[in-house]
Coordinates of C-alpha atoms in Angstrom, one line a residue:
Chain Q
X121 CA 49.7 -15.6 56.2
X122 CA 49.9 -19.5 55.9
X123 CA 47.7 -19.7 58.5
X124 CA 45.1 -17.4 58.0
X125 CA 44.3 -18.8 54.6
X126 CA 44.2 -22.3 56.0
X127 CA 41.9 -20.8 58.2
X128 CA 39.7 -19.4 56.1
X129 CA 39.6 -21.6 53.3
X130 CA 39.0 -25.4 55.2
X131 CA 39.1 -25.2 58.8
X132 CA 36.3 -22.3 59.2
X133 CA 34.3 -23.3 62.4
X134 CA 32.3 -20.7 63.4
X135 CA 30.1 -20.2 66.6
X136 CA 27.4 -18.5 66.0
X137 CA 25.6 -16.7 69.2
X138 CA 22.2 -15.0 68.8
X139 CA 19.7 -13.4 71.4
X140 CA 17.0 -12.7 69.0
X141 CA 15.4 -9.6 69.5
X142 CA 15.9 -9.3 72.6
X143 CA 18.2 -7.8 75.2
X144 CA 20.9 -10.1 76.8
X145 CA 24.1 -8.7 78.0
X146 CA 25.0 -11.5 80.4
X147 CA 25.1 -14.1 77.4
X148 CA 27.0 -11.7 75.4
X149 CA 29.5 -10.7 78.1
X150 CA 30.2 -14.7 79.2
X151 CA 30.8 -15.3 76.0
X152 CA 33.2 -12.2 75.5
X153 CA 35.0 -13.6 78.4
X154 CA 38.9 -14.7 78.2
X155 CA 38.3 -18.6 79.5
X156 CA 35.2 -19.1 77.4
X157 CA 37.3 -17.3 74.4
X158 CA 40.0 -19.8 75.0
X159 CA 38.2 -22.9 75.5
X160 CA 36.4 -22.5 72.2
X161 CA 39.5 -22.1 70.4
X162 CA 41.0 -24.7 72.1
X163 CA 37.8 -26.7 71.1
X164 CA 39.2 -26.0 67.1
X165 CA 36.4 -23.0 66.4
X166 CA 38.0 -20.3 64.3
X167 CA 35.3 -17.6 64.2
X168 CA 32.7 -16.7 67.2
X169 CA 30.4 -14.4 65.5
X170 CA 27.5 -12.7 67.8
X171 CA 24.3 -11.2 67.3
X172 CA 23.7 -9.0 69.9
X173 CA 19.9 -7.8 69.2
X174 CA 18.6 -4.7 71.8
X175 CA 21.6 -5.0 74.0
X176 CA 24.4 -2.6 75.1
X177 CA 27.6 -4.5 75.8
X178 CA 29.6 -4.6 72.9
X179 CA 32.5 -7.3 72.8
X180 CA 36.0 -6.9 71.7
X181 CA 36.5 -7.5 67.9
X182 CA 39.5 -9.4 67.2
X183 CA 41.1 -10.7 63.5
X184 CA 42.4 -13.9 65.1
X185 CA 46.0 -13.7 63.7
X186 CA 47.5 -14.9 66.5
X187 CA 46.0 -18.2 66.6
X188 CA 43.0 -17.1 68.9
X189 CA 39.5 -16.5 68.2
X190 CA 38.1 -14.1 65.6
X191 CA 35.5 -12.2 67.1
X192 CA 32.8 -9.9 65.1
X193 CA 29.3 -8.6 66.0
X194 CA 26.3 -7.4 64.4
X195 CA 22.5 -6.1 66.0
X196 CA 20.3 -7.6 64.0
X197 CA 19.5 -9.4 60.4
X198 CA 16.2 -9.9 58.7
X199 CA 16.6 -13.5 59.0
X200 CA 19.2 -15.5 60.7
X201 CA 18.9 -18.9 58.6
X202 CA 22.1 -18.0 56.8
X203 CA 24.2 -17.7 59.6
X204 CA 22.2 -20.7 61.5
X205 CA 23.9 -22.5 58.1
X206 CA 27.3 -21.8 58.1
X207 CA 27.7 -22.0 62.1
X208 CA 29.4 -25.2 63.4
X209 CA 28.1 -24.8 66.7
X210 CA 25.3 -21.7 68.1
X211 CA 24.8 -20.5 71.1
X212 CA 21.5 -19.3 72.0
X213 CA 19.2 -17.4 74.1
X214 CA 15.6 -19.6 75.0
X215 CA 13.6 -18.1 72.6
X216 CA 11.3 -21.2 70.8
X217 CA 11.5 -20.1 67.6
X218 CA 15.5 -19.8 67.8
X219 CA 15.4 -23.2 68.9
X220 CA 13.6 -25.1 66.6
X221 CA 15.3 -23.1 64.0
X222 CA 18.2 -24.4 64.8
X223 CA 17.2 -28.0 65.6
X224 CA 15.9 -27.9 62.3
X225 CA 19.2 -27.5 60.6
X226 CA 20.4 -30.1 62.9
X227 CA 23.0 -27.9 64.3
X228 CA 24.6 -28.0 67.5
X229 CA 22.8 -25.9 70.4
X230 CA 24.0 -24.6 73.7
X231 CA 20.8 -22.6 75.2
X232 CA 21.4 -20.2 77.3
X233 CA 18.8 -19.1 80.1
X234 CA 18.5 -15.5 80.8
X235 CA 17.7 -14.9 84.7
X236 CA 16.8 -11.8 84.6
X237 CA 13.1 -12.3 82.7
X238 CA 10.2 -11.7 84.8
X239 CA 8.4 -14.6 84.3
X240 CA 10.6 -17.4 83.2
X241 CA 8.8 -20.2 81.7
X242 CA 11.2 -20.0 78.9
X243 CA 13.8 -22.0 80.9
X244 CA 11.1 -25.1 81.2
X245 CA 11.5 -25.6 77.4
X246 CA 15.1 -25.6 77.1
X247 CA 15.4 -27.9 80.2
X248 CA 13.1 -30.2 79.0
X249 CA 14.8 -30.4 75.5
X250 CA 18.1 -31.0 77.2
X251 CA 17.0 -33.7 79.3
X252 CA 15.8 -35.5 76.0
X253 CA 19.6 -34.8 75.1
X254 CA 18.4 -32.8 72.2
X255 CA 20.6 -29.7 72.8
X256 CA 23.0 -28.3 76.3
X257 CA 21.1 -26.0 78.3
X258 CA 23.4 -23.4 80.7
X259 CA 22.8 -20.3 82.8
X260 CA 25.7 -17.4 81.7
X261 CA 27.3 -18.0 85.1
X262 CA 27.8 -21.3 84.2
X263 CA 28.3 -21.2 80.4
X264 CA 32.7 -21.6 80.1
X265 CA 32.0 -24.8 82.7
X266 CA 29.2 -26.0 80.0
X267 CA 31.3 -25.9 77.1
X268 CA 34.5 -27.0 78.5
X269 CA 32.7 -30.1 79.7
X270 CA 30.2 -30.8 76.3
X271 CA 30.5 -33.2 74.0
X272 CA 28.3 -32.9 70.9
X273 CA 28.8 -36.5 70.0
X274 CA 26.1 -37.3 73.0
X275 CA 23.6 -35.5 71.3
X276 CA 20.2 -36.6 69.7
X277 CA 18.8 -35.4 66.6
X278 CA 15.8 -33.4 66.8
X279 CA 12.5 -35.0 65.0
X280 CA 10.3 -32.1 63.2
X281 CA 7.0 -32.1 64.6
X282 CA 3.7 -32.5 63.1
X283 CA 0.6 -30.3 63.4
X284 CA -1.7 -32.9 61.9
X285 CA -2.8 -34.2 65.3
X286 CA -4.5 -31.0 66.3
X287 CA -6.0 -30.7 62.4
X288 CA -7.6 -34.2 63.0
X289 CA -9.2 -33.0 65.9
X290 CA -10.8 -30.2 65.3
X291 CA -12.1 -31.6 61.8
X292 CA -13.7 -34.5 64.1
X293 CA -15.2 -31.9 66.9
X294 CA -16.8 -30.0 63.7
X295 CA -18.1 -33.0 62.4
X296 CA -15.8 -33.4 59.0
X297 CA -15.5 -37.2 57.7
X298 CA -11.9 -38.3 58.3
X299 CA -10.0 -38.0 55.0
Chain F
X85 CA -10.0 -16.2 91.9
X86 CA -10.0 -18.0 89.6
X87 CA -10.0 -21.5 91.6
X88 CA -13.2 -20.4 93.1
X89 CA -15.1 -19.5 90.5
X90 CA -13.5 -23.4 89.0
X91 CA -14.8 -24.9 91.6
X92 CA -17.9 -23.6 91.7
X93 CA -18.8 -24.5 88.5
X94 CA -17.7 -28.2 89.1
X95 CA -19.9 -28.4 91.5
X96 CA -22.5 -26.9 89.2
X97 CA -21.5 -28.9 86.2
X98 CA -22.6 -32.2 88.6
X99 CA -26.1 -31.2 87.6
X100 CA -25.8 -30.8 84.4
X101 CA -27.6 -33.9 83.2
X102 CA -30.6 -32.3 84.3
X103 CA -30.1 -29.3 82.4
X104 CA -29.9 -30.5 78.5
X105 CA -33.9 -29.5 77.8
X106 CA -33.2 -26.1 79.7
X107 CA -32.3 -24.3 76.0
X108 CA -36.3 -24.0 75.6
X109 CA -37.1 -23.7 79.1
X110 CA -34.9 -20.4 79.0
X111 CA -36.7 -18.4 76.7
X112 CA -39.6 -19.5 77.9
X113 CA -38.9 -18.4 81.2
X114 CA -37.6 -15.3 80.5
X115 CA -40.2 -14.3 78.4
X116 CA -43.1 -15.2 81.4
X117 CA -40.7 -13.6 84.0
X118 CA -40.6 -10.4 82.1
X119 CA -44.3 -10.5 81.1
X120 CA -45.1 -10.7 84.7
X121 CA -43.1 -8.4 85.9
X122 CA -44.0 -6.0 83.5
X123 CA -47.9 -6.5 84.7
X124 CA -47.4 -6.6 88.3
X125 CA -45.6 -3.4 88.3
X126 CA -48.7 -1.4 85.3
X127 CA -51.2 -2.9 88.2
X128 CA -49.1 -1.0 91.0
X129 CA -49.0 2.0 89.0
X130 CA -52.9 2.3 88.0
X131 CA -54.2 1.1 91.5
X132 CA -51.8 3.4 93.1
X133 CA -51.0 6.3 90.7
X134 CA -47.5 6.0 91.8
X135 CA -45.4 6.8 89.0
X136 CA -42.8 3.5 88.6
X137 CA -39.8 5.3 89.8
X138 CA -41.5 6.5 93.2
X139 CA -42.6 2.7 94.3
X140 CA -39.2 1.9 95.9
X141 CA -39.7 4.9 97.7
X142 CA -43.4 3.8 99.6
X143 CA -42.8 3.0 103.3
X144 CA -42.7 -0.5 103.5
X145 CA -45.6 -1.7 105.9
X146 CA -48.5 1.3 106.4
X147 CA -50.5 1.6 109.6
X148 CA -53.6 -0.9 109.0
X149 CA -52.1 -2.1 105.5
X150 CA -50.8 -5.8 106.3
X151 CA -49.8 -6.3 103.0
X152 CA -48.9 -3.0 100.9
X153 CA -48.1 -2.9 97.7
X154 CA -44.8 -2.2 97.6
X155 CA -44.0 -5.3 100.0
X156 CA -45.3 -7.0 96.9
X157 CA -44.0 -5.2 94.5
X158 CA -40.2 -5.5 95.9
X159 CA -40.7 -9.4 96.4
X160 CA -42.1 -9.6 92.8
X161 CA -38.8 -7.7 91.8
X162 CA -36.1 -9.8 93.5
X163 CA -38.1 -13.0 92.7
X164 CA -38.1 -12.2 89.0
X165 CA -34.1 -11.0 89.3
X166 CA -33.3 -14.3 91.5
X167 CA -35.0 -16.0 88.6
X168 CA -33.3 -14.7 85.9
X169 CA -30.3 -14.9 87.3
X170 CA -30.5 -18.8 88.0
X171 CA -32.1 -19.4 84.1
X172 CA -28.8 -17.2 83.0
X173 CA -26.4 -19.4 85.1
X174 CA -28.5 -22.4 84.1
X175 CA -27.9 -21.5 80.8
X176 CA -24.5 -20.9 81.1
X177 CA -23.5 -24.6 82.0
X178 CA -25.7 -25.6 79.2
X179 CA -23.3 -24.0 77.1
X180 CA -20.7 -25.6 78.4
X181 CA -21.9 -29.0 78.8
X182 CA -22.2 -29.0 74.8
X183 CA -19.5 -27.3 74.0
X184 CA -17.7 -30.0 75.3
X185 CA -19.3 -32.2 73.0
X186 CA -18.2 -32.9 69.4
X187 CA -21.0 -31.1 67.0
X188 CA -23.7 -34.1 66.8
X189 CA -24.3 -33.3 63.4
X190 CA -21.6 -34.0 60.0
X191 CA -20.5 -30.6 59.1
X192 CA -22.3 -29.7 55.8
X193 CA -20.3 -26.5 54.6
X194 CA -17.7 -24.7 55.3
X195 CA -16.9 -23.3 58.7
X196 CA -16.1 -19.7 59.1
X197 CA -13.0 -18.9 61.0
X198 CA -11.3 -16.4 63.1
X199 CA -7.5 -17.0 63.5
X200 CA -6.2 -15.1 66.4
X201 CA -2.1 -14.0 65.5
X202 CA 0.3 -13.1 68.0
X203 CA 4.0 -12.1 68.1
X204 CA 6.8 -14.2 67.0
X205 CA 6.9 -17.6 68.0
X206 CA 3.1 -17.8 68.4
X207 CA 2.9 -16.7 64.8
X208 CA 5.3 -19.4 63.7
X209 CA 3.1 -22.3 65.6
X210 CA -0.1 -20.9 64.2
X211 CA 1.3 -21.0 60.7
X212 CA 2.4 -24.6 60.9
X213 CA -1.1 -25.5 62.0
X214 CA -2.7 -23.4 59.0
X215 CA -0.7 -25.8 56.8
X216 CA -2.0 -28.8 57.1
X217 CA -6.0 -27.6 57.9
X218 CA -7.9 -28.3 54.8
X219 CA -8.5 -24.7 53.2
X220 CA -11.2 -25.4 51.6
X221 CA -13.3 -26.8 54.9
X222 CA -12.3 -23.7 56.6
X223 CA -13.2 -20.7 54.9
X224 CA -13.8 -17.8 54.9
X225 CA -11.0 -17.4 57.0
X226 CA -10.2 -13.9 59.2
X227 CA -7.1 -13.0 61.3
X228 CA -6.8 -10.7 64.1
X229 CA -3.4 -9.8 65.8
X230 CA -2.2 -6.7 67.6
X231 CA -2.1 -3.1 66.6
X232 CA 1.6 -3.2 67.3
X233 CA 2.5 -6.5 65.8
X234 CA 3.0 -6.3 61.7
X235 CA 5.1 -9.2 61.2
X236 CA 2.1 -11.7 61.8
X237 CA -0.2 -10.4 59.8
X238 CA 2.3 -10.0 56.7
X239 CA 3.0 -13.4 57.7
X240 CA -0.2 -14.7 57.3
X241 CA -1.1 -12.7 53.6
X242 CA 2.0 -14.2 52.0
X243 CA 0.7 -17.7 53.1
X244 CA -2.8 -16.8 52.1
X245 CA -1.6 -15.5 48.9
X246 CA 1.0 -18.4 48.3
X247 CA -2.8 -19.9 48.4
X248 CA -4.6 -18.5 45.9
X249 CA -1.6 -18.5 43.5
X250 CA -1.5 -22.3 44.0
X251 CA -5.4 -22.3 43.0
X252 CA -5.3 -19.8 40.6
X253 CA -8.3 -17.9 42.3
X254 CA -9.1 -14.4 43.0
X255 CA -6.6 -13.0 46.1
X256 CA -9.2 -10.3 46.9
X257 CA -11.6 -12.6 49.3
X258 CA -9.3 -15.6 50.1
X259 CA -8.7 -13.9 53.8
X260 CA -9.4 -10.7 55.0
X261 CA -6.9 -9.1 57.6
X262 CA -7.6 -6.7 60.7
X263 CA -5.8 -5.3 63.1
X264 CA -6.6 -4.7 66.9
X265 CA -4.9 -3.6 69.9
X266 CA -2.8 -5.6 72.6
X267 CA -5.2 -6.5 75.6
X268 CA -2.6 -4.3 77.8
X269 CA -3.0 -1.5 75.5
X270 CA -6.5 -0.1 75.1
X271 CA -9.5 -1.9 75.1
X272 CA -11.7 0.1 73.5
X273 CA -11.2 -1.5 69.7
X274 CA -12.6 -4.5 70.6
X275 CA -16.1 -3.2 70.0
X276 CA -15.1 -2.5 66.4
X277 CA -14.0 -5.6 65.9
X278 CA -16.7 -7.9 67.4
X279 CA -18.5 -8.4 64.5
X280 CA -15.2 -10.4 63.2
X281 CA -16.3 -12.7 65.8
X282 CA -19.7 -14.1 64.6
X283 CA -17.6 -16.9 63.1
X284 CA -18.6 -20.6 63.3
X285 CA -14.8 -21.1 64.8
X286 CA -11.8 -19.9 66.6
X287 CA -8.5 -21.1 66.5
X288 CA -5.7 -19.4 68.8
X289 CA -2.7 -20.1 70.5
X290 CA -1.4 -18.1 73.2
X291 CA -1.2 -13.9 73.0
X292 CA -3.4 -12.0 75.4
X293 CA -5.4 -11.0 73.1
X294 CA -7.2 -14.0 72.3
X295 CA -9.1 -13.6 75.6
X296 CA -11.3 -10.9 75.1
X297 CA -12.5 -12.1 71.8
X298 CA -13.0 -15.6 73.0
X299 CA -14.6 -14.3 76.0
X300 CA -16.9 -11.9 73.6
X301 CA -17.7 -15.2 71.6
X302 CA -18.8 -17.2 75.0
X303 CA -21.3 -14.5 76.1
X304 CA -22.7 -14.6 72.2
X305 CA -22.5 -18.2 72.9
X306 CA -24.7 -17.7 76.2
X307 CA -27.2 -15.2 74.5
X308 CA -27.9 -17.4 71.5
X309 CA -26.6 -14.9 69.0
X310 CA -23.7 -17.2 67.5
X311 CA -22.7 -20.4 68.1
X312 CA -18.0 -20.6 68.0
X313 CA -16.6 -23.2 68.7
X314 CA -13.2 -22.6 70.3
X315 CA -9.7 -24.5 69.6
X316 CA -6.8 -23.3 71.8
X317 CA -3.2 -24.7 71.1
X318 CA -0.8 -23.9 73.9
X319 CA 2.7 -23.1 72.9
X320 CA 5.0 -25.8 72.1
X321 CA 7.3 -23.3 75.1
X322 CA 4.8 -24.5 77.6
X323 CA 6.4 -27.5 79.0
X324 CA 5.2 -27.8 83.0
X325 CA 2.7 -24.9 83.5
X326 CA -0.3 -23.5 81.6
X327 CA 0.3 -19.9 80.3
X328 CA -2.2 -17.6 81.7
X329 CA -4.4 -17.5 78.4
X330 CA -4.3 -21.2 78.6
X331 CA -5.4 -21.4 82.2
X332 CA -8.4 -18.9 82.0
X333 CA -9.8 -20.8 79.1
X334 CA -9.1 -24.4 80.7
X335 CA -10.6 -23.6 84.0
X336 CA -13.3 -21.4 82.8
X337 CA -14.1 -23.8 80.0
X338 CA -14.3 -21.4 77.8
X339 CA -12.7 -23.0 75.4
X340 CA -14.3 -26.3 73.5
X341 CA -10.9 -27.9 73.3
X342 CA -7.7 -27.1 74.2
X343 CA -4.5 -28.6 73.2
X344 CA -1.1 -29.1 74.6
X345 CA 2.0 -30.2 73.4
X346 CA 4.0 -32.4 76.1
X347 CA 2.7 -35.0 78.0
X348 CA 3.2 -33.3 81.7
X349 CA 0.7 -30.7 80.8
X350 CA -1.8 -33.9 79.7
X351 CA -1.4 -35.1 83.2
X352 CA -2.0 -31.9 85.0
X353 CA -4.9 -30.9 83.2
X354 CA -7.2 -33.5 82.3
X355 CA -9.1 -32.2 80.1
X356 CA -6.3 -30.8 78.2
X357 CA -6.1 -33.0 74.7
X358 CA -2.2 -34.2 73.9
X359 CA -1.2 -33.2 70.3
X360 CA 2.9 -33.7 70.5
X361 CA 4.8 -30.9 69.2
X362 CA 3.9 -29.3 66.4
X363 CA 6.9 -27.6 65.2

């Protein structure tokens, strides 16, 4: 009892791991796995907490009594900001608006690629964020390796980008006066 | 294919210099091409009493006739097409050449726009960008996006109404909202919709479905029936490679500018303008 309400009351860390809408077994199933399971709890996350969109594999649930991971699931939610919020670290799939969601919230990101899209360009955006250090970037083969090795000190806070650029532009190609 | 046909036209686009007085010399030409053809076939037809659609069918050199009248006729035909054909393409690169260029004059009213939506992310980026464009510089205001996608185009109302509210005006005219289908779903829409494209401007960003309509704009371009310019932002996922929307309306240059967010697309494509990221 002791603690579960420790638990629950301070120490809640939860990971949060989304697909979006789309289908992504492999993420779901790596992270379902015993040695990613363990190395997250060993890592002081209390809750792992997945959103599992179109796809079929469903994880085990688990209450997390006995000192492991608590494990719940859910297909989808109108909008994910709320759980982007209370998540201490989220895993995603390469979708950009997932990302920058979450770089947003300043939150930290583990992207994971899904191999089995046709046409992959998705993967040149999370690669290129994780070289500027912004986020971790992993494949689900390689996903317990990632996490066992991160450390989310090393990371860089994402700037917000700016759309005023392309406004200036096009008002100077159409011939507005600069304001 | 494509490559080709880019190609070509860069080696077309070296004589373009020559080609800024052709706007006049186009009609013009066309209108004498026609008028002459027109004639040289009515002669034909009176001198021979061979009813227009028999002339292709008169044997080619007759015993005695060195030069018949259907020799004539058939080289006044493929002259006239070859000409036509070289004043369209001539035109063409016209088009291009200043749509390349910034408007030479100061914009004096509002410019009508056509905002093309797509699914998800896209929408996101396009929404960002509506932001900070001055509404009142851009307006009316019209947004397309696919038959099958409803999020965008609830999207884009509450942000129009969120608008007007601000203003107090009237919500009834402050955008008007259509839907059309996804290029890989049927084409046949697009007809209905094309008047939604006599706009001054078009702004899109990345779902297939911009490039019919921008394509539909660049012929009215050609034929002198509208004048859009065209602003394409690629998505802020497009890191290394052009998607293939992008790439049609970079190498066709059928877009007037096109943007890209990171640097290495900058480098690759020249002509590409770098904005940074927008979201």
């Amino acid at each position: 009892m002791g603690d579960r309400e420790e638990k629950e009351e301070g120490r809640r860390r939860v990971v949060f791991v989304t697909v979006g809408t789309t289908r992504f077994d492999a993420l779901v199933s790596a992270v379902d796995s015993e040695n990613v399971r363990k190395v997250l709890a060993a890592k002081g996350y209390t809750h792992l907490l997945i959103q599992l969109g179109r796809g079929s594999y469903l994880p085990s649930k688990s209450d997390g009594d006995d000192g492991s991971l608590a494990v719940d699931y859910f297909t989808f939610s109108s909008s994910i900001a709320d759980y982007l919020r209370s998540a201490s670290l989220v895993i995603s799939h390469a979708g950009s608006g997932s990302i920058f969601e979450t770089l947003r919230l300043c939150k930290p990101l583990v992207v994971v690629v899904n191999e089995d899209l046709m046409d992959n360009h998705q993967s040149e955006l999370a690669e290129e964020l994780a070289e500027r250090k912004h986020l971790y970037c992993a494949r689900p083969q390689n996903l317990y390796q990632t996490l066992a090795d991160m450390d989310l000190n090393t990371l860089l806070p994402y700037t917000p980008g700016d759309a005023t650029p392309v406004a200036k532009h096009i008002n100077r190609f159409l011939g507005f006066p600069d304001d | 294919m494509v490559f080709t046909i880019e190609s070509f036209m860069d080696f077309l686009l070296s004589f373009l210099p020559a080609v800024v007085i052709n706007h006049v010399l186009f009609m013009f030409g066309l209108v004498v091409t026609s008028a002459f053809s027109i004639c040289m076939m009515k002669q034909m037809q009176e001198d021979v009493n061979v009813p227009l659609t028999e002339i292709s069918n008169l044997p080619l050199m007759d015993k005695g006739n060195g030069c018949s009248f259907s020799a004539v006729t058939s080289t006044a035909i493929i002259s006239s097409v070859i000409f036509v054909i070289t004043l369209i393409l001539v035109r063409v690169l016209f088009v291009i050449y200043c749509s390349s260029r910034p408007m030479s004059r100061r914009a004096q009213k509002p410019v009508s726009t056509l905002i093309i939506l797509g699914s998800g992310g896209h929408t996101a980026e396009m929404l960002d960008l509506l932001a900070v464009l001055q509404k009142d510089r851009f307006y009316p205001r019209f947004y397309i996006a696919a038959a099958t996608d409803n999020m965008s185009l609830q999207k884009a109302e509450l942000l129009e109404n969120s608008l007007a509210a601000e203003k107090g005006t009237p919500i009834t005219n402050a955008g008007k909202f259509m839907k059309i289908y996804r290029s890989r779903e049927v084409g046949q829409s697009y007809i209905t919709s094309i008047w939604t494209t006599l706009v001054a401007m078009i702004l899109c960003n990345g779902p297939g479905t911009c490039i019919p309509i921008c394509a539909i704009a660049f012929v009215f371009k050609v034929l002198g029936i509208r004048w859009s310019s065209i602003f394409y932002v690629e998505s802020i996922a497009r890191v290394r490679r052009l998607s293939l929307s992008g790439l049609l309306l970079y190498k066709l240059r059928i877009a007037d500018q096109l943007f890209v967010q990171w640097p290495r697309l900058q480098q690759q494509y020249p002509r590409a303008i770098y904005v940074g990221r927008l979201m």
